[in-house]
Amino acid sequence: MKVEKNNEDQEVSTSDAVEAFLADSPVSGEVVADAVAAFIERHRSSGNAAPSGRAGPGPGQLRRPIVVVTSGGTTVPLERRCVRFIDNFSAGTRGALSTERFLEAGYAVIFLTRTGSLQPFSHMLPAADPPEVIDRVAMLQSAAGGGGDGDGVVIRPEQVEAVARVLRAQQACREHGTLLTIKYETIFEYLTYLRLTSELLRPLGADVMFYLAAAVSDFYIPWSQLAEHKIQSADGPLELSLQRVPKMLGELVNKWAPRAFAVSFKLETDQGILVHKASTALHRYGVHLVVANLLHNRKDVVTLVEPRGAAAAAAVPDGPAAAEAAVDETEGVRTVVLRRPAAEMDIERLLIQEVAARHRAFVLKEAVQQH
Amino acid sequence: MKVEKNNEDQEVSTSDAVEAFLADSPVSGEVVADAVAAFIERHRSSGNAAPSGRAGPGPGQLRRPIVVVTSGGTTVPLERRCVRFIDNFSAGTRGALSTERFLEAGYAVIFLTRTGSLQPFSHMLPAADPPEVIDRVAMLQSAAGGGGDGDGVVIRPEQVEAVARVLRAQQACREHGTLLTIKYETIFEYLTYLRLTSELLRPLGADVMFYLAAAVSDFYIPWSQLAEHKIQSADGPLELSLQRVPKMLGELVNKWAPRAFAVSFKLETDQGILVHKASTALHRYGVHLVVANLLHNRKDVVTLVEPRGAAAAAAVPDGPAAAEAAVDETEGVRTVVLRRPAAEMDIERLLIQEVAARHRAFVLKEAVQQH
């Protein structure tokens, strides 16, 4: 019954597994589907607008490119009324910062994010829980002539600029409708929302990018096999048997949104297998770019892994300092190592420059092929 | 080799298991120990102060009672460089609100809390991520005669009172040094910090309460058995064998702080076993009170479960509306069902009234026995 050696069988088998997974999922995506449909409509051209820097879109085409940024880690419930679950570590920093950079680069962003993980513009504020954030940006100001309940509150002078930036950034998103935030918790929610989003975006073709930075669970227990109530601890050690989550990446690239530009991520702790793992994802699922990073230095170094024949669309003007390109003959890939410039707070500006440049090249190539 | 039927053997075995667990733990508690020691010192009497409502404490005794509130859920790493872990669902609402009520009731609080879970005073602010909180409490105010970078920021008039309350609450804690927050993530951190805290508090006897609202993992993989690197997903299904976490509650009550007042929690999803599970904890570990609650209505109803002979120290003036007391003959316990009064936002005010009344009765009884 092993089908590992037979690619065609395996593909059918993966498709079936994906369908079975989603059919077994307890999540309804209706509200999310409505929100995504409205978001797409807002960014479709009515045929009038032609923003600077892009060729004027025809009616029904996008006035600005859309990127789906996924962020945070998915959970796997161990009980139906979920008390215990398996979680994937991810603060969501990559996704939140990348979202800000994509907005700056003129994208409309669908941000599929884990509840409680980092949100765009958060990093401009003190990294703390809400009451402490308030304590650090605001202060009491006694009313003239008496204290007590009549206290006023003002923003601390040294925080006015940071708070104003956060407010302006959110205001801009609201005005232009460029940020749609969708929150998930479980792997069932994540994959249901991702599929319906990609299927709604399919007609928009190459103008759409998927930037899949979420840490997706590899193992799960099917909903139909989950215990209704909390697992009782009195009965000795706990043996858990988890099944592989079917790989959705190939489905997304080949079926759900086959003309979109797809970027996936590889996070490892072992440098020795990083490029190999990234190359495997590239070859196996047909994504256009893999952003490979190591847990311990992921904020300072990322490695772009792309097909060897990929157009060298580097956006970085003068390479070596920030980016080192090479060809890995063994894996048959091109790698570009990006390092955080010393003057930058984060590596995401550089990363999104590079990613967006590749997306533009992809869109152009697609347009040429169609004519 | 089964020792289940032999209580003495079992006790030795549990003690050994606890010691082995802590010895295997990778956590050093030095920084936490220093903070707790300084906190205790701050609340010890120098022999001068005698706050209202309590008999004047002698030198070295506490000027106000101390409660250790534990909150949030512990994680169990599945890898040493932790990417995947098992988590226990707990927003930390109970612990955060209870902390506020304990502060109001004159306690000094050591708040042992999971990173990212709810903090005291948070509920006074909009329930949202930090950038959205800022957006909802503050707004841009254009500088007279021109917009742009010179924008000022003010608190929205309708939010001034809420923000002022949060600031005043935190200011009061700072001024009186009544709140020490210690953050944990893993079960190793939680139990290491809890033990060192209880051992430092031991000399203070009955004036100390443990209010153990954290959702502590029941199963774990010993640190020494954890894989160094991320579990690879290519090798078929994942079989996990988790060991029982040794029960620390009995150790805390009997050895670490044997004269303290101990309150533990039982959260279940199945009403049918709730009082039985709570009674078992009461009898097995010797805690003084168990707060039993169901996942689906835990914000509206809690059941206090205490030894049948416990002094009926109810603080609630007129019972039936908010509290129903009964004796459960089968389990040999007294139960008091508390319901959130319609006029209250939360049930914690009532709960902490009841708990603090029992603690006062406990302190008095102890004082009588010593004289």
XYZ file of C-alpha atoms in Angstrom:
742
model
C 0.000 0.000 0.000
C 3.017 2.324 -0.042
C 2.647 4.909 -2.761
C 5.768 6.885 -1.940
C 7.590 5.932 -5.136
C 4.699 6.642 -7.457
C 4.338 10.354 -7.953
C 0.999 10.290 -9.662
C -0.556 8.090 -7.026
C 1.012 10.201 -4.349
C -0.432 13.353 -5.787
C -3.906 11.872 -5.924
C -3.385 10.626 -2.413
C -2.335 14.099 -1.164
C -5.325 15.737 -2.838
C -7.629 13.207 -1.249
C -5.963 13.709 2.122
C -6.400 17.482 1.836
C -10.058 17.118 0.923
C -10.589 14.664 3.774
C -8.844 17.034 6.185
C -11.002 19.993 5.197
C -14.196 17.933 5.174
C -13.401 16.772 8.709
C -12.732 20.357 9.863
C -15.376 21.816 12.189
C -14.885 25.373 10.888
C -17.276 27.341 8.746
C -15.613 30.074 6.747
C -18.658 32.112 5.753
C -17.867 35.325 7.620
C -14.273 35.240 6.425
C -15.341 34.588 2.832
C -17.628 37.624 2.900
C -14.855 39.841 4.259
C -12.342 38.640 1.664
C -14.824 39.082 -1.193
C -15.537 42.675 -0.080
C -11.805 43.375 0.215
C -11.125 42.121 -3.297
C -14.021 44.175 -4.665
C -12.614 47.309 -3.020
C -9.296 46.874 -4.822
C -10.644 45.989 -8.217
C -10.465 48.688 -10.813
C -13.699 50.245 -12.017
C -11.751 51.114 -15.157
C -11.016 54.707 -14.153
C -8.104 54.701 -11.784
C -4.541 54.126 -12.894
C -2.179 54.641 -9.980
C 1.338 55.796 -10.617
C 4.045 53.244 -11.252
C 1.796 50.560 -12.707
C 0.303 50.147 -16.119
C -3.365 51.097 -15.964
C -5.417 48.047 -15.026
C -8.432 47.051 -17.075
C -11.893 46.832 -15.518
C -12.038 44.033 -12.951
C -8.257 43.944 -12.556
C -6.500 44.974 -9.365
C -5.563 48.601 -8.815
C -2.836 47.409 -6.487
C -1.327 43.953 -5.974
C -2.686 41.848 -3.117
C -0.495 39.810 -0.788
C -1.806 37.234 1.651
C 0.565 37.268 4.623
C 0.125 34.374 7.031
C 1.622 34.775 10.485
C 1.846 33.151 13.905
C 1.584 29.448 14.691
C -1.365 27.100 14.316
C -2.624 25.005 17.215
C -3.708 21.383 17.225
C -6.459 20.618 19.753
C -6.027 17.498 21.872
C -9.653 17.699 23.053
C -12.802 19.004 21.347
C -13.661 21.405 24.130
C -10.161 22.598 23.895
C -8.189 22.720 27.151
C -4.963 21.177 25.894
C -3.429 21.718 22.512
C -0.116 21.476 20.699
C 1.249 24.832 19.661
C 3.965 25.957 17.275
C 6.234 28.677 18.582
C 5.893 31.869 16.585
C 5.662 35.378 17.983
C 4.498 36.584 14.564
C 7.234 39.190 14.249
C 8.129 38.280 10.667
C 4.535 38.474 9.484
C 3.731 41.726 11.307
C 6.833 43.589 10.107
C 6.499 42.207 6.583
C 2.901 43.427 6.475
C 4.042 46.968 7.256
C 6.656 46.791 4.492
C 4.180 45.398 1.970
C 1.794 48.261 2.771
C 4.646 50.728 2.221
C 5.412 48.990 -1.085
C 1.852 49.628 -2.283
C 0.280 46.231 -1.629
C -3.130 45.565 -0.173
C -2.584 42.979 2.549
C -4.780 40.148 3.784
C -3.162 39.362 7.137
C -4.080 35.856 8.325
C -2.827 35.922 11.884
C -2.933 33.886 15.055
C -4.909 35.496 17.900
C -2.502 37.095 20.345
C 0.486 37.109 18.019
C 2.274 40.317 17.034
C 0.262 42.812 14.969
C 1.484 45.380 12.443
C 2.655 48.662 14.071
C 3.044 46.951 17.478
C 6.804 47.254 17.339
C 6.483 51.067 17.393
C 5.091 50.777 20.925
C 6.796 49.527 24.086
C 6.869 45.706 24.027
C 4.612 45.068 27.004
C 1.130 44.033 28.087
C -1.629 46.595 27.446
C -1.760 48.143 30.961
C 1.996 48.630 30.933
C 1.905 50.037 27.400
C -0.618 52.599 28.657
C 1.571 53.315 31.673
C 4.535 53.948 29.423
C 2.826 56.170 26.861
C 0.372 58.096 29.073
C 0.466 59.817 32.451
C -1.884 61.404 34.934
C -2.065 65.141 35.043
C -3.634 66.569 38.174
C -6.487 68.970 37.552
C -5.606 72.487 38.621
C -6.510 73.098 42.233
C -7.214 69.502 43.333
C -6.433 65.838 42.644
C -8.707 62.829 42.881
C -11.182 61.670 40.308
C -10.871 64.753 38.188
C -7.430 63.733 36.944
C -6.686 64.356 33.325
C -4.496 62.112 31.229
C -1.909 63.146 28.664
C 0.491 61.328 26.374
C 4.051 61.447 27.692
C 5.913 64.027 25.588
C 8.667 61.565 24.624
C 6.042 59.119 23.301
C 3.912 61.514 21.272
C 5.747 60.804 18.018
C 5.567 57.003 18.424
C 1.869 57.101 19.268
C 1.189 59.485 16.372
C 2.965 57.095 13.989
C 0.838 54.165 15.162
C -2.339 56.209 14.787
C -1.380 57.551 11.344
C -0.461 54.062 10.103
C -3.811 52.644 11.198
C -5.674 55.648 9.812
C -4.007 55.175 6.416
C -5.037 51.503 6.355
C -8.606 52.455 7.172
C -8.766 55.232 4.592
C -7.449 53.105 1.740
C -8.874 49.833 3.012
C -5.488 48.208 2.479
C -5.349 45.884 5.472
C -7.749 43.026 6.169
C -6.931 41.126 9.365
C -8.322 37.603 9.770
C -7.613 35.772 13.013
C -7.236 32.040 13.479
C -6.318 29.733 16.304
C -6.428 26.098 15.180
C -5.001 24.414 12.115
C -8.595 23.747 11.072
C -9.350 27.464 10.991
C -6.072 28.365 9.332
C -6.386 25.949 6.440
C -10.084 26.555 5.897
C -9.499 30.317 5.705
C -6.400 29.954 3.531
C -8.195 27.787 0.995
C -11.257 29.965 0.681
C -9.075 33.071 0.396
C -6.897 31.559 -2.314
C -9.910 30.351 -4.268
C -11.481 33.805 -4.130
C -8.203 35.341 -5.307
C -7.646 32.816 -8.109
C -9.245 34.926 -10.865
C -6.761 37.722 -10.187
C -3.840 35.597 -11.333
C -0.257 36.775 -11.041
C -1.107 40.038 -9.265
C -1.609 38.014 -6.099
C 1.180 36.871 -3.811
C 1.047 34.334 -1.012
C 3.651 34.990 1.660
C 3.250 32.016 3.954
C 5.143 32.922 7.113
C 2.867 31.104 9.567
C 4.281 28.144 11.453
C 1.846 25.429 10.421
C 1.519 22.287 12.497
C 2.990 19.152 10.921
C 1.007 16.729 13.070
C -2.570 16.665 14.262
C -5.350 14.492 15.580
C -8.377 14.401 13.252
C -11.400 16.149 14.713
C -13.455 12.954 14.410
C -10.983 11.179 16.710
C -10.811 13.853 19.403
C -12.174 13.182 22.872
C -15.197 15.321 23.754
C -14.042 16.088 27.288
C -10.765 16.931 28.959
C -8.303 14.051 28.958
C -8.181 12.686 32.493
C -4.750 12.436 34.010
C -5.347 9.638 36.490
C -4.846 6.844 34.006
C -1.056 6.640 33.753
C 1.180 8.048 31.014
C -0.326 9.632 27.946
C 0.303 8.077 24.561
C -0.533 10.372 21.681
C -0.564 9.265 18.097
C -0.555 12.185 15.713
C -1.095 12.017 11.996
C 0.732 14.052 9.401
C -1.110 17.167 8.348
C -1.500 16.777 4.584
C 0.760 19.216 2.744
C -1.432 22.043 1.484
C 1.377 23.943 -0.215
C 1.248 21.863 -3.391
C -2.543 22.173 -3.504
C -2.366 25.940 -3.154
C 0.280 26.308 -5.877
C -1.215 23.811 -8.300
C -4.963 24.055 -7.745
C -6.280 26.761 -5.440
C -4.435 29.708 -6.982
C -2.178 28.282 -9.721
C -1.198 31.619 -11.278
C -0.257 33.412 -8.038
C 3.290 34.076 -6.837
C 3.987 31.811 -3.885
C 6.587 32.392 -1.165
C 6.982 29.823 1.590
C 9.171 29.737 4.696
C 11.462 27.193 6.289
C 12.406 27.615 9.916
C 14.950 25.151 11.237
C 17.297 24.944 14.187
C 20.003 23.018 12.336
C 22.066 24.968 9.763
C 23.234 21.696 8.217
C 19.845 20.833 6.706
C 18.429 24.320 6.055
C 19.118 24.782 2.326
C 18.328 21.139 1.620
C 14.944 21.411 3.328
C 14.196 24.675 1.524
C 15.191 23.184 -1.837
C 12.945 20.204 -1.235
C 9.982 22.542 -0.634
C 10.859 24.412 -3.810
C 11.040 21.308 -5.974
C 8.232 19.353 -4.349
C 5.541 22.018 -4.132
C 6.487 24.351 -6.954
C 6.597 27.552 -4.861
C 8.518 30.377 -6.494
C 10.678 31.343 -3.545
C 11.540 29.895 -0.146
C 12.683 32.153 2.684
C 14.901 29.931 4.829
C 15.896 30.934 8.355
C 17.340 29.599 11.567
C 15.573 30.022 14.880
C 18.534 31.662 16.604
C 19.419 34.340 14.042
C 16.228 34.728 12.020
C 16.030 38.460 12.764
C 19.459 39.129 11.279
C 19.904 36.646 8.428
C 17.550 35.048 5.915
C 18.425 32.963 2.880
C 16.313 33.242 -0.247
C 16.204 29.923 -2.092
C 14.831 29.960 -5.640
C 14.985 27.884 -8.801
C 18.399 28.079 -10.442
C 16.949 29.608 -13.560
C 14.985 32.308 -11.729
C 15.348 35.798 -13.114
C 17.916 37.559 -10.931
C 15.556 40.342 -9.946
C 17.522 41.561 -6.958
C 16.371 44.940 -5.736
C 19.432 45.565 -3.611
C 21.574 48.080 -5.488
C 25.053 47.020 -4.420
C 25.129 43.438 -3.375
C 27.839 42.004 -1.161
C 27.304 44.084 1.982
C 23.687 43.053 2.451
C 23.171 40.194 0.016
C 25.340 37.303 -1.157
C 24.120 35.323 -4.153
C 25.403 31.847 -4.987
C 24.390 28.738 -6.884
C 24.071 25.510 -4.938
C 24.927 22.817 -7.501
C 24.008 19.907 -5.246
C 20.499 21.166 -4.644
C 20.101 22.778 -8.052
C 19.035 26.126 -6.576
C 20.135 29.718 -6.379
C 20.597 31.087 -2.873
C 20.738 34.721 -1.810
C 21.783 35.403 1.767
C 20.345 38.654 3.136
C 21.797 40.264 6.237
C 20.179 42.986 8.299
C 21.959 46.269 7.501
C 23.458 47.729 10.671
C 21.460 50.932 10.213
C 18.111 49.094 10.071
C 16.025 48.010 13.050
C 14.840 44.951 11.166
C 15.641 42.844 8.126
C 12.107 43.003 6.703
C 12.616 46.169 4.642
C 15.375 44.444 2.690
C 13.473 41.167 2.545
C 10.290 42.730 1.166
C 12.278 44.787 -1.374
C 13.716 41.528 -2.682
C 10.434 39.639 -2.596
C 8.446 42.443 -4.234
C 11.095 42.801 -6.984
C 10.711 39.084 -7.752
C 6.931 39.418 -7.786
C 7.155 42.331 -10.263
C 9.431 40.281 -12.521
C 6.954 37.393 -12.268
C 4.019 39.613 -13.229
C 5.922 41.035 -16.225
C 6.943 37.586 -17.421
C 3.373 36.394 -17.130
C 2.125 39.435 -19.073
C 4.677 38.799 -21.869
C 3.655 35.154 -22.101
C 0.015 36.105 -22.429
C 0.640 38.426 -25.356
C 6.356 -2.496 41.406
C 2.918 -0.908 41.777
C 2.796 1.234 44.889
C -0.664 2.665 44.356
C -2.184 0.877 47.341
C 0.549 1.746 49.813
C 0.162 5.341 50.898
C 3.502 5.661 52.605
C 5.425 4.261 49.690
C 3.429 6.415 47.350
C 4.242 9.519 49.290
C 7.948 8.755 49.267
C 7.629 7.989 45.596
C 5.878 11.330 44.880
C 8.516 13.269 46.825
C 11.250 11.527 44.899
C 9.469 12.198 41.627
C 9.151 15.898 42.494
C 12.836 16.133 43.395
C 13.797 14.310 40.207
C 11.575 16.621 38.162
C 13.125 19.763 39.625
C 16.661 18.405 39.398
C 16.070 17.656 35.698
C 14.679 21.158 35.100
C 16.934 23.452 33.064
C 15.769 26.606 34.897
C 17.782 28.667 37.350
C 15.631 30.669 39.726
C 18.229 33.099 41.061
C 16.790 36.334 39.702
C 13.295 35.367 40.802
C 14.520 34.394 44.281
C 16.157 37.795 44.721
C 12.980 39.598 43.670
C 10.789 37.545 46.005
C 13.167 38.026 48.946
C 13.155 41.807 48.406
C 9.347 41.802 48.147
C 8.976 39.933 51.429
C 11.418 42.283 53.129
C 9.396 45.287 51.964
C 6.255 43.934 53.620
C 7.809 42.805 56.861
C 7.136 45.022 59.823
C 9.990 46.974 61.275
C 7.931 46.948 64.465
C 6.412 50.413 63.973
C 3.529 50.191 61.584
C 0.156 48.746 62.534
C -2.285 49.217 59.689
C -5.941 49.489 60.446
C -8.054 46.375 60.702
C -5.295 44.021 61.776
C -3.666 43.416 65.109
C -0.275 45.126 65.115
C 2.344 42.732 63.823
C 5.537 42.094 65.755
C 8.939 42.766 64.216
C 9.613 40.458 61.284
C 5.933 39.693 60.806
C 3.971 40.845 57.793
C 2.300 44.247 57.794
C -0.149 42.890 55.231
C -0.952 39.343 54.177
C 0.752 38.008 51.061
C -1.006 35.956 48.426
C 0.738 34.091 45.643
C -1.622 34.115 42.664
C -0.661 31.760 39.849
C -2.251 32.378 36.473
C -2.217 31.283 32.845
C -1.233 27.871 31.504
C 2.132 26.120 31.554
C 3.732 24.779 28.399
C 5.504 21.492 27.861
C 8.304 21.694 25.272
C 8.475 18.916 22.699
C 11.970 20.008 21.631
C 14.825 21.631 23.554
C 15.147 24.555 21.188
C 11.480 24.961 21.540
C 9.493 25.199 18.312
C 6.654 22.882 19.256
C 5.083 22.564 22.655
C 1.914 21.401 24.351
C -0.075 24.226 25.890
C -2.920 24.406 28.381
C -5.704 26.781 27.462
C -5.983 29.640 29.935
C -6.452 33.293 29.088
C -5.501 34.182 32.665
C -8.692 36.119 33.334
C -9.320 34.513 36.716
C -5.836 35.230 37.976
C -5.725 38.811 36.681
C -9.103 39.824 38.105
C -8.458 38.016 41.385
C -5.173 39.889 41.733
C -7.012 43.211 41.486
C -9.492 42.099 44.156
C -6.746 40.853 46.459
C -4.993 44.222 46.132
C -8.261 45.976 47.023
C -8.624 43.634 50.009
C -5.250 44.766 51.386
C -3.050 41.911 50.214
C 0.413 42.155 48.725
C 0.351 39.951 45.632
C 3.032 37.835 44.012
C 1.574 37.256 40.566
C 3.142 34.229 38.866
C 1.847 34.579 35.328
C 2.304 33.129 31.884
C 3.891 35.498 29.352
C 1.174 36.941 27.144
C -1.734 36.008 29.409
C -4.100 38.620 30.840
C -2.585 41.119 33.277
C -4.256 42.980 36.148
C -6.074 46.171 35.038
C -6.169 44.949 31.409
C -9.929 44.493 31.524
C -10.352 48.253 32.052
C -8.971 48.772 28.548
C -10.439 47.691 25.209
C -9.749 43.974 24.679
C -7.457 44.266 21.683
C -3.880 44.110 20.511
C -1.652 47.052 21.564
C -1.884 49.094 18.325
C -5.668 48.812 18.387
C -5.802 49.675 22.090
C -3.869 52.835 21.281
C -6.198 53.551 18.370
C -9.201 53.227 20.639
C -7.936 55.337 23.550
C -5.937 58.027 21.697
C -6.430 60.185 18.636
C -4.488 62.571 16.450
C -5.063 66.250 16.932
C -3.849 68.413 14.070
C -1.550 71.225 15.086
C -3.159 74.600 14.551
C -2.565 75.901 11.059
C -1.132 72.756 9.452
C -1.098 68.951 9.521
C 1.756 66.532 8.906
C 4.491 65.563 11.307
C 3.573 68.173 13.870
C 0.465 66.237 14.907
C -0.323 66.143 18.575
C -2.005 63.207 20.272
C -4.702 63.298 22.931
C -6.667 60.715 24.880
C -10.204 60.324 23.515
C -12.502 62.126 25.964
C -14.692 59.047 26.501
C -11.603 56.993 27.461
C -9.973 59.441 29.886
C -11.571 57.887 32.960
C -10.655 54.301 31.975
C -7.057 55.267 31.220
C -6.827 57.264 34.458
C -8.048 54.228 36.427
C -5.403 52.005 34.845
C -2.696 54.572 35.576
C -3.845 55.138 39.172
C -4.032 51.387 39.843
C -0.494 50.861 38.596
C 0.757 53.930 40.442
C -0.715 52.616 43.711
C 1.019 49.261 43.210
C 4.324 51.009 42.599
C 3.976 53.352 45.572
C 3.131 50.603 48.055
C 5.156 47.903 46.326
C 2.151 45.581 46.541
C 2.453 43.754 43.227
C 5.346 41.572 42.128
C 4.878 40.048 38.682
C 6.928 36.978 37.770
C 6.569 35.551 34.268
C 6.927 31.938 33.235
C 6.434 29.954 30.065
C 7.275 26.284 30.628
C 6.242 23.902 33.388
C 9.904 23.804 34.367
C 9.937 27.544 35.024
C 6.557 27.525 36.753
C 7.387 24.802 39.248
C 10.904 26.034 39.933
C 9.596 29.532 40.690
C 6.666 28.238 42.734
C 8.879 26.106 44.929
C 11.459 28.767 45.620
C 8.714 31.300 46.335
C 6.916 28.996 48.771
C 10.127 28.133 50.551
C 10.995 31.811 50.967
C 7.491 32.463 52.326
C 7.473 29.499 54.697
C 8.692 31.432 57.768
C 5.671 33.740 57.472
C 3.241 30.947 58.279
C -0.508 31.426 58.088
C -0.329 35.027 56.829
C 0.518 33.628 53.414
C -2.029 32.320 50.944
C -1.444 30.308 47.784
C -4.156 30.838 45.204
C -3.215 28.402 42.497
C -5.304 29.379 39.473
C -2.747 28.429 36.811
C -3.573 25.581 34.464
C -0.644 23.269 35.120
C 0.266 20.597 32.585
C -0.521 17.035 33.642
C 1.865 15.393 31.198
C 5.356 16.243 30.051
C 8.489 14.893 28.432
C 11.516 15.055 30.751
C 14.110 17.584 29.622
C 16.748 14.849 29.470
C 14.654 12.982 26.887
C 13.917 15.953 24.647
C 15.349 16.111 21.140
C 17.864 18.910 20.636
C 16.541 19.952 17.230
C 13.151 20.378 15.679
C 11.295 17.090 15.199
C 11.405 16.270 11.491
C 8.049 15.577 9.909
C 9.162 13.348 7.025
C 9.240 10.161 9.039
C 5.556 9.193 9.218
C 3.136 9.712 12.097
C 4.351 11.089 15.409
C 4.101 8.929 18.499
C 4.499 10.877 21.719
C 4.810 9.253 25.083
C 4.244 11.726 27.890
C 4.893 11.096 31.556
C 2.725 12.308 34.376
C 3.922 15.535 35.949
C 4.462 14.651 39.620
C 1.771 16.294 41.768
C 3.381 19.266 43.473
C 0.306 20.300 45.396
C 0.877 17.828 48.231
C 4.523 18.854 48.418
C 3.602 22.529 48.648
C 0.981 21.953 51.359
C 2.990 19.463 53.388
C 6.593 20.524 52.943
C 7.323 23.744 51.106
C 4.946 26.001 53.075
C 3.046 23.764 55.502
C 1.443 26.568 57.553
C 0.130 28.606 54.620
C -3.500 28.739 53.469
C -3.779 26.853 50.181
C -6.476 27.316 47.549
C -6.408 25.178 44.428
C -8.569 25.126 41.303
C -10.319 22.459 39.306
C -11.403 23.233 35.778
C -13.418 20.543 34.061
C -15.723 20.311 31.076
C -17.971 17.631 32.564
C -20.349 18.715 35.361
C -20.815 15.076 36.385
C -17.297 14.700 37.785
C -16.593 18.250 38.990
C -17.291 17.992 42.740
C -15.780 14.523 42.885
C -12.551 15.739 41.284
C -12.440 18.758 43.589
C -13.068 16.592 46.668
C -10.285 14.260 45.650
C -7.854 17.190 45.470
C -9.050 18.345 48.878
C -8.568 14.975 50.538
C -5.459 13.869 48.682
C -3.352 17.018 48.915
C -4.691 18.674 52.030
C -5.480 22.039 50.456
C -7.900 24.171 52.464
C -10.238 25.121 49.664
C -10.862 24.075 46.087
C -12.464 26.454 43.609
C -14.241 24.208 41.112
C -15.464 25.509 37.776
C -16.663 24.413 34.382
C -15.068 25.685 31.203
C -18.301 26.946 29.672
C -19.675 28.979 32.613
C -16.586 29.681 34.708
C -17.143 33.434 34.551
C -20.619 33.177 36.078
C -20.518 30.252 38.500
C -17.877 28.796 40.790
C -18.252 26.139 43.456
C -16.194 26.351 46.619
C -15.400 22.884 47.927
C -14.025 22.640 51.467
C -13.702 20.124 54.289
C -17.062 19.379 55.875
C -15.890 20.668 59.217
C -14.518 23.949 57.860
C -15.579 27.040 59.751
C -18.466 28.571 57.810
C -16.726 31.877 57.314
C -18.914 33.126 54.512
C -18.493 36.821 53.883
C -21.611 37.152 51.788
C -24.220 38.861 53.952
C -27.412 37.340 52.642
C -26.828 33.969 51.160
C -29.197 32.386 48.682
C -29.141 35.012 45.936
C -25.413 34.834 45.379
C -24.315 31.773 47.348
C -25.836 28.362 48.014
C -24.198 26.227 50.687
C -24.740 22.476 50.947
C -23.094 19.395 52.352
C -22.173 16.611 49.940
C -22.423 13.439 52.060
C -20.991 11.143 49.397
C -17.809 13.148 49.054
C -17.680 14.289 52.670
C -17.347 17.952 51.727
C -19.142 21.243 52.073
C -19.935 23.007 48.814
C -20.808 26.666 48.322
C -22.022 27.662 44.877
C -21.263 31.305 44.037
C -23.059 33.048 41.198
C -22.044 36.317 39.602
C -24.424 39.026 40.839
C -26.228 40.636 37.917
C -24.899 44.060 38.892
C -21.239 42.945 38.814
C -19.023 42.756 35.741
C -17.233 39.726 37.140
C -17.573 37.060 39.813
C -14.114 37.688 41.292
C -15.204 40.338 43.812
C -17.547 37.833 45.445
C -15.039 35.014 45.115
C -12.201 36.947 46.744
C -14.517 38.160 49.550
C -15.268 34.525 50.334
C -11.680 33.358 50.011
C -10.250 36.220 52.094
C -12.874 35.610 54.826
C -11.766 31.979 55.024
C -8.125 33.041 55.155
C -8.866 35.442 58.062
C -10.663 32.660 59.950
C -7.674 30.397 59.269
C -5.221 32.986 60.616
C -7.322 33.519 63.777
C -7.638 29.784 64.420
C -3.906 29.374 63.991
C -3.249 32.273 66.405
C -5.586 30.723 69.001
C -3.869 27.355 68.683
C -0.474 28.940 69.216
C -1.490 30.643 72.449
